[in-house]
Amino acid sequence: AQKITQTQPGMFVQEKEAVTLDCTYDTSDPSYGLFWYKQPSSGEMIFLIYQGSYDQQNATEGRYSLNFQKARKSANLVISASQLGDSAMYFCAMRENGGTSYGKLTFGQGTILTVHP
Amino acid sequence: AAGVIQSPRHLIKEKRETATLKCYPIPRHDTVYWYQQGPGQDPQFLISFYEKMQSDKGSIPDRFSAQQFSDYHSELNMSSLELGDSALYFCASSSHRGNTIYFGEGSWLTVV
């Protein structure tokens, strides 16, 4: 079964508008972490934001925020005030801690975001 | 701030040759991960090391091996290369004191 699901292969947004990228996950581990990464066409994997399963508040990092709905097992990324440089592939990923601090990441299929001027 | 350093950034090898990728984690990070990303795919976990010991193993072919050295740098050795090994290989690192996993810029391997 797919552990991380990103149902939007591609998304389009107008510059300066907000956009939400969807991510749902599946785990029975009570302790896990959710990550979002940006991968531009140049290939590097850039960390954006992290949400722990026990965190009470939604994570925010500048223009990025994570809409964490634990009961629904969703962790959507919200990008406010989109910029042309936000055009990239975005990956949602999960780490199931399993009582350790070094669990591996499992990635979703990714969403290609295109920002129009 | 120092990031994860990978070398080489690009390499071209012929079938059946051997390649070695190197990774230098962020200072004081105790865990290293290796991922393989094929064209148009999401990254797939290969192997990880925690405090120089193998901590987890994913879909790493038997032709591949990896280790982490005393200075915490890691090397991924790939032998008998096949065309299907052409991919972007990432190294990532993290610390047990933090939650974030940082990736290097990746090594592009092309097998011809």
PDB file of N, CA, C and O in Angstrom, chain A residues 2 35 37 39 41-47 50 55 89 91 95 101-110, chain B residues 31 33 35 37 41-43 45 48 50 55-56 88 90 94-96 98-105 108:
ATOM      1  N   GLN A   2       0.426   2.243  -0.726  1.00  0.00           N
ATOM      2  CA  GLN A   2       1.168   3.491  -0.817  1.00  0.00           C
ATOM      3  C   GLN A   2       1.133   4.174   0.533  1.00  0.00           C
ATOM      4  O   GLN A   2       0.069   4.403   1.087  1.00  0.00           O
ATOM      5  N   PHE A  35       7.472  15.660   5.983  1.00  0.00           N
ATOM      6  CA  PHE A  35       8.398  16.597   5.376  1.00  0.00           C
ATOM      7  C   PHE A  35       7.880  17.027   4.006  1.00  0.00           C
ATOM      8  O   PHE A  35       7.225  16.249   3.308  1.00  0.00           O
ATOM      9  N   TYR A  37       9.651  18.703   0.461  1.00  0.00           N
ATOM     10  CA  TYR A  37      10.876  19.096  -0.226  1.00  0.00           C
ATOM     11  C   TYR A  37      10.524  19.691  -1.579  1.00  0.00           C
ATOM     12  O   TYR A  37       9.534  19.289  -2.210  1.00  0.00           O
ATOM     13  N   GLN A  39      12.063  20.307  -5.427  1.00  0.00           N
ATOM     14  CA  GLN A  39      13.114  19.881  -6.342  1.00  0.00           C
ATOM     15  C   GLN A  39      13.007  20.675  -7.642  1.00  0.00           C
ATOM     16  O   GLN A  39      12.179  20.387  -8.501  1.00  0.00           O
ATOM     17  N   SER A  41      14.288  22.119 -11.407  1.00  0.00           N
ATOM     18  CA  SER A  41      14.743  21.361 -12.574  1.00  0.00           C
ATOM     19  C   SER A  41      16.232  21.051 -12.512  1.00  0.00           C
ATOM     20  O   SER A  41      16.698  20.107 -13.161  1.00  0.00           O
ATOM     21  N   SER A  42      16.983  21.801 -11.721  1.00  0.00           N
ATOM     22  CA  SER A  42      18.415  21.542 -11.577  1.00  0.00           C
ATOM     23  C   SER A  42      18.698  20.284 -10.753  1.00  0.00           C
ATOM     24  O   SER A  42      19.816  19.776 -10.753  1.00  0.00           O
ATOM     25  N   GLY A  43      17.683  19.773 -10.048  1.00  0.00           N
ATOM     26  CA  GLY A  43      17.811  18.465  -9.417  1.00  0.00           C
ATOM     27  C   GLY A  43      18.001  18.413  -7.923  1.00  0.00           C
ATOM     28  O   GLY A  43      17.701  17.385  -7.311  1.00  0.00           O
ATOM     29  N   GLU A  44      18.487  19.489  -7.302  1.00  0.00           N
ATOM     30  CA  GLU A  44      18.741  19.378  -5.855  1.00  0.00           C
ATOM     31  C   GLU A  44      17.430  19.234  -5.083  1.00  0.00           C
ATOM     32  O   GLU A  44      16.371  19.608  -5.559  1.00  0.00           O
ATOM     33  N   MET A  45      17.495  18.682  -3.909  1.00  0.00           N
ATOM     34  CA  MET A  45      16.339  18.425  -3.048  1.00  0.00           C
ATOM     35  C   MET A  45      16.426  19.390  -1.872  1.00  0.00           C
ATOM     36  O   MET A  45      17.292  19.244  -1.006  1.00  0.00           O
ATOM     37  N   ILE A  46      15.515  20.352  -1.847  1.00  0.00           N
ATOM     38  CA  ILE A  46      15.583  21.432  -0.866  1.00  0.00           C
ATOM     39  C   ILE A  46      14.528  21.223   0.211  1.00  0.00           C
ATOM     40  O   ILE A  46      13.336  21.135  -0.083  1.00  0.00           O
ATOM     41  N   PHE A  47      14.962  21.145   1.468  1.00  0.00           N
ATOM     42  CA  PHE A  47      14.035  20.995   2.588  1.00  0.00           C
ATOM     43  C   PHE A  47      13.213  22.271   2.756  1.00  0.00           C
ATOM     44  O   PHE A  47      13.749  23.382   2.739  1.00  0.00           O
ATOM     45  N   TYR A  50       8.833  20.885   8.191  1.00  0.00           N
ATOM     46  CA  TYR A  50       8.694  19.623   8.917  1.00  0.00           C
ATOM     47  C   TYR A  50       7.545  19.735   9.922  1.00  0.00           C
ATOM     48  O   TYR A  50       7.355  20.777  10.556  1.00  0.00           O
ATOM     49  N   ASP A  55       3.255  17.290  17.296  1.00  0.00           N
ATOM     50  CA  ASP A  55       3.225  18.758  17.332  1.00  0.00           C
ATOM     51  C   ASP A  55       1.781  19.229  17.376  1.00  0.00           C
ATOM     52  O   ASP A  55       0.945  18.786  16.582  1.00  0.00           O
ATOM     53  N   MET A  89       9.187  20.726  -8.781  1.00  0.00           N
ATOM     54  CA  MET A  89       8.515  19.525  -8.291  1.00  0.00           C
ATOM     55  C   MET A  89       8.526  19.591  -6.773  1.00  0.00           C
ATOM     56  O   MET A  89       9.545  19.953  -6.173  1.00  0.00           O
ATOM     57  N   PHE A  91       7.791  17.348  -3.274  1.00  0.00           N
ATOM     58  CA  PHE A  91       7.607  16.013  -2.718  1.00  0.00           C
ATOM     59  C   PHE A  91       7.181  16.102  -1.256  1.00  0.00           C
ATOM     60  O   PHE A  91       7.775  16.845  -0.470  1.00  0.00           O
ATOM     61  N   ARG A  95       8.652  10.062   7.660  1.00  0.00           N
ATOM     62  CA  ARG A  95       9.587   9.217   8.384  1.00  0.00           C
ATOM     63  C   ARG A  95       8.843   8.587   9.545  1.00  0.00           C
ATOM     64  O   ARG A  95       8.303   9.289  10.403  1.00  0.00           O
ATOM     65  N   SER A 101      15.658   7.478  16.137  1.00  0.00           N
ATOM     66  CA  SER A 101      15.775   8.850  15.648  1.00  0.00           C
ATOM     67  C   SER A 101      16.370   8.880  14.254  1.00  0.00           C
ATOM     68  O   SER A 101      16.803   9.907  13.783  1.00  0.00           O
ATOM     69  N   TYR A 102      16.385   7.733  13.567  1.00  0.00           N
ATOM     70  CA  TYR A 102      17.062   7.721  12.272  1.00  0.00           C
ATOM     71  C   TYR A 102      16.275   6.964  11.216  1.00  0.00           C
ATOM     72  O   TYR A 102      16.836   6.335  10.349  1.00  0.00           O
ATOM     73  N   GLY A 103      14.954   7.000  11.282  1.00  0.00           N
ATOM     74  CA  GLY A 103      14.145   6.321  10.282  1.00  0.00           C
ATOM     75  C   GLY A 103      14.301   6.935   8.907  1.00  0.00           C
ATOM     76  O   GLY A 103      14.558   8.134   8.762  1.00  0.00           O
ATOM     77  N   LYS A 104      14.117   6.123   7.887  1.00  0.00           N
ATOM     78  CA  LYS A 104      14.263   6.583   6.514  1.00  0.00           C
ATOM     79  C   LYS A 104      13.009   7.326   6.072  1.00  0.00           C
ATOM     80  O   LYS A 104      11.934   7.188   6.653  1.00  0.00           O
ATOM     81  N   LEU A 105      13.155   8.120   5.002  1.00  0.00           N
ATOM     82  CA  LEU A 105      12.031   8.816   4.402  1.00  0.00           C
ATOM     83  C   LEU A 105      11.392   7.970   3.310  1.00  0.00           C
ATOM     84  O   LEU A 105      12.086   7.324   2.530  1.00  0.00           O
ATOM     85  N   THR A 106      10.056   8.017   3.254  1.00  0.00           N
ATOM     86  CA  THR A 106       9.304   7.453   2.146  1.00  0.00           C
ATOM     87  C   THR A 106       8.629   8.622   1.440  1.00  0.00           C
ATOM     88  O   THR A 106       7.967   9.432   2.091  1.00  0.00           O
ATOM     89  N   PHE A 107       8.811   8.690   0.127  1.00  0.00           N
ATOM     90  CA  PHE A 107       8.328   9.829  -0.643  1.00  0.00           C
ATOM     91  C   PHE A 107       7.028   9.531  -1.372  1.00  0.00           C
ATOM     92  O   PHE A 107       6.728   8.377  -1.718  1.00  0.00           O
ATOM     93  N   GLY A 108       6.257  10.596  -1.611  1.00  0.00           N
ATOM     94  CA  GLY A 108       5.129  10.519  -2.516  1.00  0.00           C
ATOM     95  C   GLY A 108       5.609  10.665  -3.955  1.00  0.00           C
ATOM     96  O   GLY A 108       6.810  10.791  -4.227  1.00  0.00           O
ATOM     97  N   GLN A 109       4.660  10.666  -4.864  1.00  0.00           N
ATOM     98  CA  GLN A 109       4.991  10.685  -6.290  1.00  0.00           C
ATOM     99  C   GLN A 109       5.379  12.076  -6.779  1.00  0.00           C
ATOM    100  O   GLN A 109       5.922  12.227  -7.875  1.00  0.00           O
ATOM    101  N   GLY A 110       5.062  13.076  -5.996  1.00  0.00           N
ATOM    102  CA  GLY A 110       5.425  14.442  -6.347  1.00  0.00           C
ATOM    103  C   GLY A 110       4.326  15.181  -7.093  1.00  0.00           C
ATOM    104  O   GLY A 110       3.455  14.576  -7.735  1.00  0.00           O
TER     105      GLY A 110
ATOM    106  N   THR B  31      23.736  10.483  11.192  1.00  0.00           N
ATOM    107  CA  THR B  31      23.027   9.541  10.322  1.00  0.00           C
ATOM    108  C   THR B  31      23.164   9.975   8.862  1.00  0.00           C
ATOM    109  O   THR B  31      23.012  11.153   8.542  1.00  0.00           O
ATOM    110  N   TYR B  33      22.001   8.820   4.831  1.00  0.00           N
ATOM    111  CA  TYR B  33      21.078   8.049   4.005  1.00  0.00           C
ATOM    112  C   TYR B  33      21.520   8.154   2.538  1.00  0.00           C
ATOM    113  O   TYR B  33      22.003   9.204   2.110  1.00  0.00           O
ATOM    114  N   TYR B  35      19.868   7.645  -1.393  1.00  0.00           N
ATOM    115  CA  TYR B  35      18.656   7.484  -2.181  1.00  0.00           C
ATOM    116  C   TYR B  35      19.025   7.464  -3.661  1.00  0.00           C
ATOM    117  O   TYR B  35      19.989   8.087  -4.097  1.00  0.00           O
ATOM    118  N   GLN B  37      17.188   8.223  -7.420  1.00  0.00           N
ATOM    119  CA  GLN B  37      16.015   8.785  -8.093  1.00  0.00           C
ATOM    120  C   GLN B  37      16.152   8.608  -9.597  1.00  0.00           C
ATOM    121  O   GLN B  37      16.976   9.269 -10.235  1.00  0.00           O
ATOM    122  N   GLN B  41      10.868   9.868 -11.418  1.00  0.00           N
ATOM    123  CA  GLN B  41      10.406   9.083 -10.268  1.00  0.00           C
ATOM    124  C   GLN B  41      10.700   9.787  -8.948  1.00  0.00           C
ATOM    125  O   GLN B  41      11.450  10.758  -8.909  1.00  0.00           O
ATOM    126  N   ASP B  42      10.098   9.275  -7.893  1.00  0.00           N
ATOM    127  CA  ASP B  42      10.424   9.800  -6.568  1.00  0.00           C
ATOM    128  C   ASP B  42      11.664   9.065  -6.051  1.00  0.00           C
ATOM    129  O   ASP B  42      11.978   7.969  -6.497  1.00  0.00           O
ATOM    130  N   PRO B  43      12.378   9.669  -5.124  1.00  0.00           N
ATOM    131  CA  PRO B  43      13.587   9.036  -4.580  1.00  0.00           C
ATOM    132  C   PRO B  43      13.258   7.729  -3.855  1.00  0.00           C
ATOM    133  O   PRO B  43      12.286   7.658  -3.112  1.00  0.00           O
ATOM    134  N   PHE B  45      14.760   4.809  -1.270  1.00  0.00           N
ATOM    135  CA  PHE B  45      15.755   4.594  -0.224  1.00  0.00           C
ATOM    136  C   PHE B  45      16.630   3.389  -0.536  1.00  0.00           C
ATOM    137  O   PHE B  45      16.127   2.313  -0.890  1.00  0.00           O
ATOM    138  N   SER B  48      21.062   3.179   4.935  1.00  0.00           N
ATOM    139  CA  SER B  48      21.389   4.248   5.881  1.00  0.00           C
ATOM    140  C   SER B  48      22.368   3.745   6.932  1.00  0.00           C
ATOM    141  O   SER B  48      22.467   2.531   7.180  1.00  0.00           O
ATOM    142  N   TYR B  50      23.825   4.800  10.964  1.00  0.00           N
ATOM    143  CA  TYR B  50      23.733   5.587  12.187  1.00  0.00           C
ATOM    144  C   TYR B  50      24.968   5.304  13.000  1.00  0.00           C
ATOM    145  O   TYR B  50      25.244   4.143  13.338  1.00  0.00           O
ATOM    146  N   SER B  55      22.040   1.000   9.578  1.00  0.00           N
ATOM    147  CA  SER B  55      20.832   1.076  10.392  1.00  0.00           C
ATOM    148  C   SER B  55      19.598   0.582   9.658  1.00  0.00           C
ATOM    149  O   SER B  55      18.641   0.144  10.289  1.00  0.00           O
ATOM    150  N   ASP B  56      19.607   0.637   8.336  1.00  0.00           N
ATOM    151  CA  ASP B  56      18.447   0.188   7.571  1.00  0.00           C
ATOM    152  C   ASP B  56      18.884  -0.069   6.133  1.00  0.00           C
ATOM    153  O   ASP B  56      19.871   0.508   5.658  1.00  0.00           O
ATOM    154  N   LEU B  88      19.860   9.841 -10.506  1.00  0.00           N
ATOM    155  CA  LEU B  88      20.393  10.856  -9.602  1.00  0.00           C
ATOM    156  C   LEU B  88      20.498  10.215  -8.226  1.00  0.00           C
ATOM    157  O   LEU B  88      19.502   9.687  -7.706  1.00  0.00           O
ATOM    158  N   PHE B  90      21.252  10.599  -4.297  1.00  0.00           N
ATOM    159  CA  PHE B  90      21.309  11.578  -3.220  1.00  0.00           C
ATOM    160  C   PHE B  90      21.892  10.959  -1.964  1.00  0.00           C
ATOM    161  O   PHE B  90      21.616   9.803  -1.622  1.00  0.00           O
ATOM    162  N   SER B  94      21.236  13.586   8.912  1.00  0.00           N
ATOM    163  CA  SER B  94      20.407  14.118  10.000  1.00  0.00           C
ATOM    164  C   SER B  94      21.111  13.866  11.320  1.00  0.00           C
ATOM    165  O   SER B  94      22.071  13.102  11.413  1.00  0.00           O
ATOM    166  N   SER B  95      20.595  14.517  12.359  1.00  0.00           N
ATOM    167  CA  SER B  95      21.110  14.347  13.707  1.00  0.00           C
ATOM    168  C   SER B  95      20.000  13.815  14.591  1.00  0.00           C
ATOM    169  O   SER B  95      18.838  14.195  14.430  1.00  0.00           O
ATOM    170  N   HIS B  96      20.333  12.934  15.525  1.00  0.00           N
ATOM    171  CA  HIS B  96      19.313  12.402  16.423  1.00  0.00           C
ATOM    172  C   HIS B  96      18.757  13.495  17.329  1.00  0.00           C
ATOM    173  O   HIS B  96      17.715  13.319  17.941  1.00  0.00           O
ATOM    174  N   GLY B  98      17.845  16.446  16.167  1.00  0.00           N
ATOM    175  CA  GLY B  98      16.943  17.288  15.386  1.00  0.00           C
ATOM    176  C   GLY B  98      15.999  16.459  14.547  1.00  0.00           C
ATOM    177  O   GLY B  98      16.096  15.238  14.501  1.00  0.00           O
ATOM    178  N   ASN B  99      15.084  17.130  13.890  1.00  0.00           N
ATOM    179  CA  ASN B  99      14.082  16.440  13.089  1.00  0.00           C
ATOM    180  C   ASN B  99      14.332  16.517  11.601  1.00  0.00           C
ATOM    181  O   ASN B  99      13.727  15.785  10.840  1.00  0.00           O
ATOM    182  N   THR B 100      15.193  17.418  11.186  1.00  0.00           N
ATOM    183  CA  THR B 100      15.302  17.701   9.766  1.00  0.00           C
ATOM    184  C   THR B 100      16.308  16.797   9.089  1.00  0.00           C
ATOM    185  O   THR B 100      17.340  16.452   9.656  1.00  0.00           O
ATOM    186  N   ILE B 101      15.985  16.380   7.896  1.00  0.00           N
ATOM    187  CA  ILE B 101      16.883  15.594   7.059  1.00  0.00           C
ATOM    188  C   ILE B 101      17.255  16.456   5.857  1.00  0.00           C
ATOM    189  O   ILE B 101      16.381  16.886   5.104  1.00  0.00           O
ATOM    190  N   TYR B 102      18.548  16.705   5.706  1.00  0.00           N
ATOM    191  CA  TYR B 102      19.030  17.556   4.628  1.00  0.00           C
ATOM    192  C   TYR B 102      19.690  16.714   3.549  1.00  0.00           C
ATOM    193  O   TYR B 102      20.435  15.778   3.857  1.00  0.00           O
ATOM    194  N   PHE B 103      19.421  17.107   2.315  1.00  0.00           N
ATOM    195  CA  PHE B 103      19.965  16.386   1.173  1.00  0.00           C
ATOM    196  C   PHE B 103      21.130  17.158   0.551  1.00  0.00           C
ATOM    197  O   PHE B 103      21.163  18.390   0.580  1.00  0.00           O
ATOM    198  N   GLY B 104      22.043  16.406  -0.030  1.00  0.00           N
ATOM    199  CA  GLY B 104      23.069  17.002  -0.858  1.00  0.00           C
ATOM    200  C   GLY B 104      22.491  17.336  -2.222  1.00  0.00           C
ATOM    201  O   GLY B 104      21.308  17.090  -2.497  1.00  0.00           O
ATOM    202  N   GLU B 105      23.331  17.902  -3.085  1.00  0.00           N
ATOM    203  CA  GLU B 105      22.856  18.310  -4.409  1.00  0.00           C
ATOM    204  C   GLU B 105      22.716  17.136  -5.371  1.00  0.00           C
ATOM    205  O   GLU B 105      22.173  17.300  -6.455  1.00  0.00           O
ATOM    206  N   TRP B 108      24.835  12.859 -10.435  1.00  0.00           N
ATOM    207  CA  TRP B 108      24.182  12.334 -11.640  1.00  0.00           C
ATOM    208  C   TRP B 108      25.070  11.248 -12.229  1.00  0.00           C
ATOM    209  O   TRP B 108      26.190  11.512 -12.647  1.00  0.00           O
TER     210      TRP B 108
END
